[in-house]
XYZ file of C-alpha atoms in Angstrom:
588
model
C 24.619 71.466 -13.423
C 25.084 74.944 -15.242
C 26.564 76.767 -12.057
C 28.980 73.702 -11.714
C 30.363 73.994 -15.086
C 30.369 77.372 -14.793
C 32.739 77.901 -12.092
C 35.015 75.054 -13.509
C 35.254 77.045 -16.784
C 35.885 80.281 -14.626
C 39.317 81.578 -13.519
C 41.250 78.035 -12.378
C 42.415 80.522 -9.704
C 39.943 80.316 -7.019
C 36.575 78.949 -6.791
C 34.004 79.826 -4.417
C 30.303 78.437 -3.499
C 27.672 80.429 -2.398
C 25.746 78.611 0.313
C 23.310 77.397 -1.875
C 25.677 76.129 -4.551
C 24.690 73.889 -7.026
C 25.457 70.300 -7.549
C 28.835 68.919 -9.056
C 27.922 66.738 -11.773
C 30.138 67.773 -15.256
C 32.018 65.549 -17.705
C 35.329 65.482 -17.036
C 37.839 65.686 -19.892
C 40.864 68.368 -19.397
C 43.853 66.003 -18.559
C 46.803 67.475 -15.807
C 48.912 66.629 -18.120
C 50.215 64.471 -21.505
C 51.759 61.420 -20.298
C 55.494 61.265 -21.219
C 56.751 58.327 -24.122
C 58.904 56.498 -22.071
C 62.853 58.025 -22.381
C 65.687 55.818 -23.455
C 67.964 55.233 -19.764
C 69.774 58.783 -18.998
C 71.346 59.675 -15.996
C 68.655 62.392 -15.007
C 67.506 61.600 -11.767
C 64.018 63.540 -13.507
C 64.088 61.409 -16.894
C 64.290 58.414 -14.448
C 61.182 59.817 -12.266
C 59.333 60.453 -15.797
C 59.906 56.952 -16.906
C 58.534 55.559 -13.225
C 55.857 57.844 -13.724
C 54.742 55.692 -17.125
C 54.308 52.549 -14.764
C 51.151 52.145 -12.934
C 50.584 54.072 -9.778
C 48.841 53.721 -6.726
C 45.419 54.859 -7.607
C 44.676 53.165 -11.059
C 46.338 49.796 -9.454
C 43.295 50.247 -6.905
C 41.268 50.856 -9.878
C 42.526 47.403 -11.445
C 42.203 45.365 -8.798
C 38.994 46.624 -8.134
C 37.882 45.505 -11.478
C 39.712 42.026 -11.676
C 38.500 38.984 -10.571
C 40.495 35.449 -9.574
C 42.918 34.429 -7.112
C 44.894 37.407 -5.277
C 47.764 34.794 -5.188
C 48.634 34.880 -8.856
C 49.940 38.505 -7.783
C 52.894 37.156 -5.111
C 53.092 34.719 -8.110
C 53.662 37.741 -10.564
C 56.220 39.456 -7.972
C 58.540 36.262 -7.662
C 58.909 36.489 -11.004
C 59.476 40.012 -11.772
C 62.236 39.178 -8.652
C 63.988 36.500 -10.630
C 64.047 38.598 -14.006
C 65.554 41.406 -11.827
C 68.676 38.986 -11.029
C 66.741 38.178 -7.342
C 65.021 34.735 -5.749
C 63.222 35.165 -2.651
C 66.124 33.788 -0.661
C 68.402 36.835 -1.398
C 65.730 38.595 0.701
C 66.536 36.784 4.105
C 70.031 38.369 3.986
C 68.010 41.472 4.744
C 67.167 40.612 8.094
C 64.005 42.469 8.006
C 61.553 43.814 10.382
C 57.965 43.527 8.356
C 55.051 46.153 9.988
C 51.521 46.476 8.684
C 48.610 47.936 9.896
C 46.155 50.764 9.086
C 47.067 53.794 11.428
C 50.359 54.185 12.744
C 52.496 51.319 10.372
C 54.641 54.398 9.024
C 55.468 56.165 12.220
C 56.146 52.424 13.914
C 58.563 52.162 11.049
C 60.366 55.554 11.748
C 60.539 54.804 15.687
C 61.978 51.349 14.781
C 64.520 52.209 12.421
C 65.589 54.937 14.290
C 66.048 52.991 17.571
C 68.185 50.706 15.568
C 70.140 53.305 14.092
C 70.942 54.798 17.350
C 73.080 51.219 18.045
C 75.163 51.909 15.208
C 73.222 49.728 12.776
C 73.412 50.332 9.313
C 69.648 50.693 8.093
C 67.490 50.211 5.045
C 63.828 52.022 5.217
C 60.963 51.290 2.895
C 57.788 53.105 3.333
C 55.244 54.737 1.027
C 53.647 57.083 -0.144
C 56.358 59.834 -0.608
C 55.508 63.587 0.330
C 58.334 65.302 -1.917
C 60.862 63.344 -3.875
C 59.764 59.655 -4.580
C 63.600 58.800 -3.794
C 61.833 59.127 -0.167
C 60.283 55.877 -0.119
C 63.735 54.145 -0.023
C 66.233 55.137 2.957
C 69.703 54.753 3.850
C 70.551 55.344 7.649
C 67.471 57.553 7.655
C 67.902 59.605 4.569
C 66.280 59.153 1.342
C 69.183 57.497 -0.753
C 70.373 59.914 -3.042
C 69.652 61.622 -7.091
C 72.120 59.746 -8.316
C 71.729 56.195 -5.711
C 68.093 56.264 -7.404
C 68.773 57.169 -10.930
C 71.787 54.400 -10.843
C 69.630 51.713 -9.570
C 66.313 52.821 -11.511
C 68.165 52.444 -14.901
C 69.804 48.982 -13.616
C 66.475 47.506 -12.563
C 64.625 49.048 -15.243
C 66.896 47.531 -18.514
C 67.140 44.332 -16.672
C 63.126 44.331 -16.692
C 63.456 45.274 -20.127
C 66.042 42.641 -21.608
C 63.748 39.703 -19.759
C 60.418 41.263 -21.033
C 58.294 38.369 -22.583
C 56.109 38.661 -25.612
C 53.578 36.421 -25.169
C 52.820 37.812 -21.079
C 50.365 39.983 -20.812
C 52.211 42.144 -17.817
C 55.940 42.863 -19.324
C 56.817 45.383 -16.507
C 55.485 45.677 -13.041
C 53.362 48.213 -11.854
C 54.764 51.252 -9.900
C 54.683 49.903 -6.358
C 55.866 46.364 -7.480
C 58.836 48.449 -9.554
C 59.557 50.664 -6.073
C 59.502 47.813 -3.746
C 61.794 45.279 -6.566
C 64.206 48.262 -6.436
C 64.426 48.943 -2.479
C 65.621 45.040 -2.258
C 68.071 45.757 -4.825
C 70.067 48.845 -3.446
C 69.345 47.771 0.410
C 71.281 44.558 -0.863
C 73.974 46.275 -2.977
C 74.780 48.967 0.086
C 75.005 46.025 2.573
C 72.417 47.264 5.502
C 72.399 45.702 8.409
C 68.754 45.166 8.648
C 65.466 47.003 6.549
C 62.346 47.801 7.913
C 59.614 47.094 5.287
C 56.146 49.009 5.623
C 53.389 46.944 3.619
C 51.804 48.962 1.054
C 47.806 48.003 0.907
C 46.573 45.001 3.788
C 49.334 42.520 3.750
C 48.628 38.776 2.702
C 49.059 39.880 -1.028
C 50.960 42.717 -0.873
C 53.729 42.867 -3.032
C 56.259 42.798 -0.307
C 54.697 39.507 1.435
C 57.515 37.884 -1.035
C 59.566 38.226 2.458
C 59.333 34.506 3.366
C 62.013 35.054 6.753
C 61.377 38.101 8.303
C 63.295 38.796 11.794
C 60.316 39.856 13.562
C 56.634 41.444 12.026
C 54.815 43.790 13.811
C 50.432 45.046 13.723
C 50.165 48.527 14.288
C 46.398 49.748 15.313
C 43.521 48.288 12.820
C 40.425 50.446 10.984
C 39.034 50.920 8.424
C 40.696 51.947 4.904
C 40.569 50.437 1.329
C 37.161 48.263 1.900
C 37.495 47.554 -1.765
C 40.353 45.737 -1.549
C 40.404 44.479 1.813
C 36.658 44.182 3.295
C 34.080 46.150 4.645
C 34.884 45.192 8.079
C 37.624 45.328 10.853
C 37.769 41.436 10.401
C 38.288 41.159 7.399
C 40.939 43.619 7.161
C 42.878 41.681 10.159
C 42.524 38.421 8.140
C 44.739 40.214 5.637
C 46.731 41.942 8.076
C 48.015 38.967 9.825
C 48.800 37.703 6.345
C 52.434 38.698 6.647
C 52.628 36.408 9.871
C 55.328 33.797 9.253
C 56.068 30.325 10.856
C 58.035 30.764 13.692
C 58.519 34.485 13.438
C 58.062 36.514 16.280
C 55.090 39.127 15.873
C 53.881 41.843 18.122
C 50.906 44.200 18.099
C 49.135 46.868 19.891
C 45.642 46.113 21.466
C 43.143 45.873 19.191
C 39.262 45.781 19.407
C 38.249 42.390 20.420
C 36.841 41.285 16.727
C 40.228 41.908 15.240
C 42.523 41.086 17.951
C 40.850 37.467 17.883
C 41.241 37.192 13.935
C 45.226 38.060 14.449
C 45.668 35.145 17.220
C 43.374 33.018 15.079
C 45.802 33.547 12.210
C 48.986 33.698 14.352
C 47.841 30.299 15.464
C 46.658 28.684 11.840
C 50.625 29.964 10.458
C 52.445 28.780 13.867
C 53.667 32.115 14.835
C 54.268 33.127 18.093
C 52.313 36.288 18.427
C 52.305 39.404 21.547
C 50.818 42.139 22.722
C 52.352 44.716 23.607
C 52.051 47.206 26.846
C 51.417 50.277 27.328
C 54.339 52.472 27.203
C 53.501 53.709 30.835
C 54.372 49.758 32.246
C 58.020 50.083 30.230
C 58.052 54.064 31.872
C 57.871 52.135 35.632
C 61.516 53.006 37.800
C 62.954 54.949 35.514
C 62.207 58.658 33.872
C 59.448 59.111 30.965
C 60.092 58.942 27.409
C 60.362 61.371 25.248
C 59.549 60.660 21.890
C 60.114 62.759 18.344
C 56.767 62.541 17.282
C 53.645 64.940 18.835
C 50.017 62.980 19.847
C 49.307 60.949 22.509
C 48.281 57.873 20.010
C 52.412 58.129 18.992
C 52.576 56.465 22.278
C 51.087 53.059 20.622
C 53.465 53.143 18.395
C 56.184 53.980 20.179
C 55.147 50.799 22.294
C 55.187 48.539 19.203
C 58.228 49.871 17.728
C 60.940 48.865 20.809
C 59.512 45.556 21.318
C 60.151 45.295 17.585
C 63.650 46.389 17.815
C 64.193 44.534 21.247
C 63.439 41.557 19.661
C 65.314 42.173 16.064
C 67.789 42.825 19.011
C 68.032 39.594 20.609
C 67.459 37.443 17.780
C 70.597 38.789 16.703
C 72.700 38.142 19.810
C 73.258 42.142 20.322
C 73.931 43.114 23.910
C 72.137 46.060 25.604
C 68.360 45.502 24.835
C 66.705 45.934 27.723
C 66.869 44.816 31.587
C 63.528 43.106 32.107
C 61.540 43.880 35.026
C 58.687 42.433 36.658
C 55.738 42.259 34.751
C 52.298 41.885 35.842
C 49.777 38.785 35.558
C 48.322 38.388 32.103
C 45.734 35.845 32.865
C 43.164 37.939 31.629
C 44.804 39.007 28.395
C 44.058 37.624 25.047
C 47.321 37.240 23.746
C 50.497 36.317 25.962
C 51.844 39.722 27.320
C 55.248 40.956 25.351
C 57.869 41.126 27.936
C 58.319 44.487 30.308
C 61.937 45.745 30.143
C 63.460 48.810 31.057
C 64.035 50.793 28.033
C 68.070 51.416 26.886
C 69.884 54.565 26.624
C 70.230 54.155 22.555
C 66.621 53.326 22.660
C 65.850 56.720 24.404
C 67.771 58.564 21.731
C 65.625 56.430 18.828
C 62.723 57.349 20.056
C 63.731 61.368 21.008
C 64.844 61.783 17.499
C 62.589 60.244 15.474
C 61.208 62.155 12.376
C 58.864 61.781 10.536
C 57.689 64.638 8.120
C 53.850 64.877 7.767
C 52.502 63.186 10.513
C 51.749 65.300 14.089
C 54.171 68.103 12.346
C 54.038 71.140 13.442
C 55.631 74.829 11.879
C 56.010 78.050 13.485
C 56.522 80.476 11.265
C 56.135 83.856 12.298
C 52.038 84.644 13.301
C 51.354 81.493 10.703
C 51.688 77.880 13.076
C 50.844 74.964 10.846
C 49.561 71.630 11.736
C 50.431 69.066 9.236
C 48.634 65.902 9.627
C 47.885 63.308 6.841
C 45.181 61.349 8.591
C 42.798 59.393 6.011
C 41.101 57.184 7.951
C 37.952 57.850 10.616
C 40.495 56.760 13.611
C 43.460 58.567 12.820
C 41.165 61.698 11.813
C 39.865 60.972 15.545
C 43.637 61.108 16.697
C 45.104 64.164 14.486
C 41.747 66.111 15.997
C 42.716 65.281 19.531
C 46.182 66.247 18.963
C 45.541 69.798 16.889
C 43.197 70.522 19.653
C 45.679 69.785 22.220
C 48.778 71.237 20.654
C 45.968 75.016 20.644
C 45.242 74.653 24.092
C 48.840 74.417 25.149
C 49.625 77.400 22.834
C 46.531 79.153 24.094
C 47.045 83.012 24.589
C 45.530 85.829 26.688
C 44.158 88.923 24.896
C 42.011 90.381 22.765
C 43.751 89.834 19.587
C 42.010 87.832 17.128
C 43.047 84.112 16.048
C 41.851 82.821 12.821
C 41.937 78.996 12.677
C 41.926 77.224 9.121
C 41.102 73.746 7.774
C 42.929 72.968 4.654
C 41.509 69.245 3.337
C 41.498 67.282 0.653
C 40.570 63.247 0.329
C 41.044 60.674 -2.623
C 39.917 57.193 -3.371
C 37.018 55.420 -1.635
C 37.437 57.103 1.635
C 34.544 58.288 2.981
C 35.426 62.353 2.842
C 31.860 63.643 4.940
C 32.789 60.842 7.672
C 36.049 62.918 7.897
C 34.543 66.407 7.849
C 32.253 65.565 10.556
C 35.112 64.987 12.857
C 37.094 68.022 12.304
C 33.462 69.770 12.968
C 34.603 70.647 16.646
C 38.033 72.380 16.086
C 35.770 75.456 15.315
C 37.383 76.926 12.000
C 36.807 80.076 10.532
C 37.503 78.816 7.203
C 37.712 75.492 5.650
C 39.619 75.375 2.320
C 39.548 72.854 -0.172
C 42.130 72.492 -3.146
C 43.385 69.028 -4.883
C 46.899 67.663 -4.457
C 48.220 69.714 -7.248
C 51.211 71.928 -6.500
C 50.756 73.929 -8.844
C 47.524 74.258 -11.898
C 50.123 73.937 -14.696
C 52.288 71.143 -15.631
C 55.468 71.166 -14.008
C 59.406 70.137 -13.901
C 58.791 68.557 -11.290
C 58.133 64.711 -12.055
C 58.029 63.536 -8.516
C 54.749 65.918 -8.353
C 52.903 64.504 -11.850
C 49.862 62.126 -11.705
C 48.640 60.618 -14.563
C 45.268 59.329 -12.790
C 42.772 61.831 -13.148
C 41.665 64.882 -14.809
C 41.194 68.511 -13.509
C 38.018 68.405 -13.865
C 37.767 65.354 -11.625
C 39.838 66.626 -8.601
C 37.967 69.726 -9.048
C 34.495 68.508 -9.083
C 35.340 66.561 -6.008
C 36.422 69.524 -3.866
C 33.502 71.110 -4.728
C 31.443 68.062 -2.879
C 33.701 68.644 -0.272
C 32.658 72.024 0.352
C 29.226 70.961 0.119
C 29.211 68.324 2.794
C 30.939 70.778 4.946
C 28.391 73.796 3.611
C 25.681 71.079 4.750
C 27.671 69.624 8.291
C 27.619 73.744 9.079
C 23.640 73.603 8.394
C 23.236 70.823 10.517
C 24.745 72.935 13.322
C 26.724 69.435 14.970
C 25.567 68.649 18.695
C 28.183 70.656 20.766
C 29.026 67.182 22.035
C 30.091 65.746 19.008
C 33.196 64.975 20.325
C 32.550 63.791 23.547
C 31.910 60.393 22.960
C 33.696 59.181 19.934
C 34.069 55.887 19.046
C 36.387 54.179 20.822
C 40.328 54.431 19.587
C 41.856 50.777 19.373
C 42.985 50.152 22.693
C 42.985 53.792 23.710
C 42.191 54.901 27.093
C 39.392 57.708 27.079
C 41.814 59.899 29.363
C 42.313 60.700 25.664
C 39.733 62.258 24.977
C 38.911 66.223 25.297
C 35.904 67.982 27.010
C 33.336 69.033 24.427
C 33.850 72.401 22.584
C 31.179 74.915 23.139
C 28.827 75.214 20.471
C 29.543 77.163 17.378
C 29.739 80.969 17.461
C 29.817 80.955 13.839
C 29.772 79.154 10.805
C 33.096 78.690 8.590
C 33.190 80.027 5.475
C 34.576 77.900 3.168
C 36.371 78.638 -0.452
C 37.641 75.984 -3.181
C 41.448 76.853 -5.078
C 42.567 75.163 -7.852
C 46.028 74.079 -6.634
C 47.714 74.470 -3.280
C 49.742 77.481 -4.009
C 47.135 79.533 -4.739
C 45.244 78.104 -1.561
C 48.831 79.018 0.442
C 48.876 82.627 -1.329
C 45.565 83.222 0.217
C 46.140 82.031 3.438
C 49.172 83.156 4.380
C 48.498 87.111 2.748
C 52.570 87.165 2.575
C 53.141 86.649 6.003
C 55.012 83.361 5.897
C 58.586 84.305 6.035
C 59.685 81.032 3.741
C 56.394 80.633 1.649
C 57.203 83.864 -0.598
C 55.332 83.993 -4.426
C 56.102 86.194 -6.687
C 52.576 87.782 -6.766
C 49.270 86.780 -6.236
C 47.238 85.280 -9.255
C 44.916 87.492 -10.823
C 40.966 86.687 -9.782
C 42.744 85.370 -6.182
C 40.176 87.972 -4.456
C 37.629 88.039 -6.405
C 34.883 86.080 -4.523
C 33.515 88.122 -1.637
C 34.045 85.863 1.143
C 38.109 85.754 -0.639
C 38.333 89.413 -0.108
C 36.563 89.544 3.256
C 38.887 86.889 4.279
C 42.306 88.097 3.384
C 41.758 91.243 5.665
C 40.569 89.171 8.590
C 43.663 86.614 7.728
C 45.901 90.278 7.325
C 45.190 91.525 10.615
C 45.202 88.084 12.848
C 47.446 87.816 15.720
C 47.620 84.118 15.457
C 46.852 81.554 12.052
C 46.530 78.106 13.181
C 46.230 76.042 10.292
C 45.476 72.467 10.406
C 46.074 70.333 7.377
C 44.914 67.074 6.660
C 43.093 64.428 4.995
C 45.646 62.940 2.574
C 49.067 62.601 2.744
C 49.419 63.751 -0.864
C 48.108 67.588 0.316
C 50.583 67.240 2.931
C 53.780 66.545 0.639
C 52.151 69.295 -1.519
C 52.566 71.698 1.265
C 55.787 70.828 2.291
C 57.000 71.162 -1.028
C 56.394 75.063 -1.100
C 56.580 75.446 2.696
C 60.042 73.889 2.695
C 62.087 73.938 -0.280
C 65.144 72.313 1.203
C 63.120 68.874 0.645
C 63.123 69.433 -3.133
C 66.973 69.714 -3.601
């Protein structure tokens, strides 16, 4: 108990565990920072982000649904009528003609594939995903692009007095929480700036999501199914597809990627309770047949899933639209044996190509070459897409493999919030063989900044602290245990994923990692990077940034390195954190 309040009342700078460190237990009182009165409406796209920033997010809304009991209903209930204060009814929505994707690994980069395909046919697009890495104007897209400073600030203000001037005294919610607030104002400007179609990611599960309001979607789609928010969803795979298939919709079309069979017989049990017509897809390889391979934007071999999902998504948005050009079918083969009728086998389009060569989509598979610093940017949170950003990072260093005696130095840099399980997580990274695993919360910076897309109003310091401490212990102890060398031979099985995917076993350790906890990820990037990151250039290292031994050790092994890989993962939060300071061109 001492030595853990110790080093949280030491130098916020760096933070270091001897291998025997002592437990993590400390009140936890320091706050990140004062939370902001709400502003009267301005036309600062920051005073708007403050004001956001007042509403609920993400975290303590798991907290409070966590904690409430009653009928997940009343909240759809809720969101129709924070719609019809906002000047909406649900029937404005259909003009949307939107394409409605859940799932718990891969629903983002399906989105990104899909909208992009559809883009490539001259379609005017709308885009609404979450969680943002940078700017929260991310979340909402126009023709790709996060709609702009002063498209946000505009339709923040509009949405937010119109909340305001319908506000009733005698509810007990007058304003929606921050995810309700994001996804009200994505219908709004997708409807003022006329798309063509929007692609709607589901926030949490899907039968009570906020955006399940859609009551005519063109065509919903199930991207690959694990395990992620049991407290809100259920402890098993089953459960979670039961809410899943909750966006289904009578008569909708609906397509997903094989599943396990528990899950994938929940989904057609659902499919067939609603009267939707659901599909599974094939693999990309059977759309691949008699013509060249795809290329897509995205790195991984699991992409390839998702790539799958995403043009039978826009094939059918496609057709159910009347367009022309969506796809010569070919042949297909029997699907007696298949649970769900087969979706059909077409030869992929020329625009389609194009969608799916220039996807992007920041933060997931990413990789950076800067100089001798390559880094691997990967916000994985789950146990199966940990399982698929491992494969990948140890794919992408055996391609880049070189010859010679000059060192490499490989570093973890992880971080993990909510329920998720972070020692499940750390196991799995166990074989990419690090030399140093470092831990920091998803805190740009220690101090209170400008920035208000950056602020969270959730914890306390000494709360994301404390819990990077644990995660240095359960890696301290996963180190110990010295991992069977085939730890990664025989994973569990990936949701429909062929074990050519899988990699031989690593040999076994030569060493253990040494690991090191920072208070905030720019003081984590100052250490790894020792100045050598042309772009990622601070003014001067914090004082105290070398004083722990294995700090000071490191930074000369980290000096003289041919070669930094550095993988970094665990939360998509971290990721945008990174981003920010490794490219600054997202923050303008």
């Amino acid at each position: 108990m001492s030595r853990a309040r110790s080093h949280l009342r030491a130098a916020l700078y760096l933070e270091a565990v001897s291998p025997r460190g002592a437990t993590t237990r400390t009140a936890a009182r320091r706050e990140l920072s004062a939370r902001p009165a709400p502003l009267k409406p301005g036309m600062e796209y920051q005073d708007a982000v403050r004001t956001l920033n007042t509403l609920q997010t993400n975290a303590s809304y798991l907290k409070q649904m966590k904690s409430q009991q009653g009928d997940p209903q009343t909240k759809l209930e809720a969101m129709k009528l924070y719609l019809a204060r906002s000047g909406l009814q649900v029937e404005d929505l259909d003009q949307l003609n939107i394409i409605h994707i859940t799932g718990t690994k891969g629903k983002g980069s399906t989105c990104a594939f899909t909208e992009r395909i559809l883009r490539s046919y001259g379609l005017k697009t709308g885009f609404f995903s979450s969680p943002h890495l940078v700017q929260v104007r991310e979340r909402i897209r126009i023709n790709g692009q996060p709609v702009s400073r002063e498209l946000f600030t505009k339709h923040f203000w509009r949405l937010y007095q119109r909340l305001e001037e319908t506000k009733d005294s005698k509810s007990c919610v007058s304003m929606p929480a921050y995810f309700y607030f994001l996804t009200l104002m994505a219908f709004h400007v997708f409807l003022q700036e006329k798309v063509d179609l929007a692609v709607v990611e589901v926030g949490i599960g899907g039968a009570y999501d906020c955006t399940n309001i859609i009551r005519k979607p063109v065509v919903c789609g199930v991207s690959s199914l694990g395990i992620d928010h049991t407290s809100l969803l259920g402890d098993t795979v089953e459960k979670i597809a039961w809410q899943k298939g909750g966006i289904f919709k009578p008569g909708v079309p609906a397509f997903t990627v094989p599943q396990p069979d528990g899950p994938l017989a929940v989904l057609k049990e659902r499919a067939e309770q609603i009267s939707c017509p659901l599909y599974l897809c094939p693999q990309l390889e059977a759309l691949e047949e008699g013509g060249p391979p795809l290329t897509l934007g995205l790195e991984g071999e699991h992409q390839r899933f998702n790539a799958a999902l995403a043009l039978q998504l826009a094939r059918c948005w496609l057709q159910q639209k009347d367009h022309q050009g969506i796809g010569e079918l070919t042949a297909s083969r029997p699907s007696l044996l298949q649970p769900l009728p087969l979706a059909p086998v077409f030869q992929p389009t020329s625009h389609m190509r194009q969608g799916l060569r220039d996807t992007e989509w920041l933060g997931r598979s990413q990789m950076l070459r800067r100089g001798h610093l390559t880094w691997y940017l990967d916000g994985a949170h789950t146990s199966s897409s940990m399982q698929a950003c491992v494969r990948w990072f140890r794919q992408a260093l055996h391609r880049g493999e070189r010859r010679g005696s000059a060192p490499e130095v490989r570093v973890l840099l992880f971080n993990s919030t909510g329920d998720r399980d972070p020692a499940a997580l750390l196991k799995l990274l166990q074989p990419c063989q690090f030399d140093y695993a470092v831990f920091c919360p998803n805190l740009t910076e220690v101090s209170p900044t400008d920035n208000a897309d950056q602020q969270n109003f959730t914890v306390t310091l000494d709360q994301v602290l404390l819990r990077c401490l644990e995660h240095q212990q359960h890696w301290r102890r996963l180190d110990e245990e010295q991992a069977s060398p085939d730890l990664w031979s025989a994973p569990s099985p990936e949701p429909g994923g062929p074990a050519s995917l899988r990699l031989p076993p690593c040999p076994p350790h030569p060493h253990s990692s040494s690991s090191l906890v920072f208070s905030c990820i720019s003081h984590a990037l100052q250490w790894i990077t020792q100045g050598r990151d042309p772009v990622f250039q601070p003014p001067s290292p914090p004082r105290g940034l070398l004083a722990h031994p294995v700090a000071g050790s490191g930074a000369s092994v980290l000096r003289e390195a041919a070669a930094i890989h550095v993988l970094v993962t665990g939360s998509l939060h971290l990721v945008g954190g990174v981003l920010k300071l490794l490219e600054p061109s997202l923050s303008q």
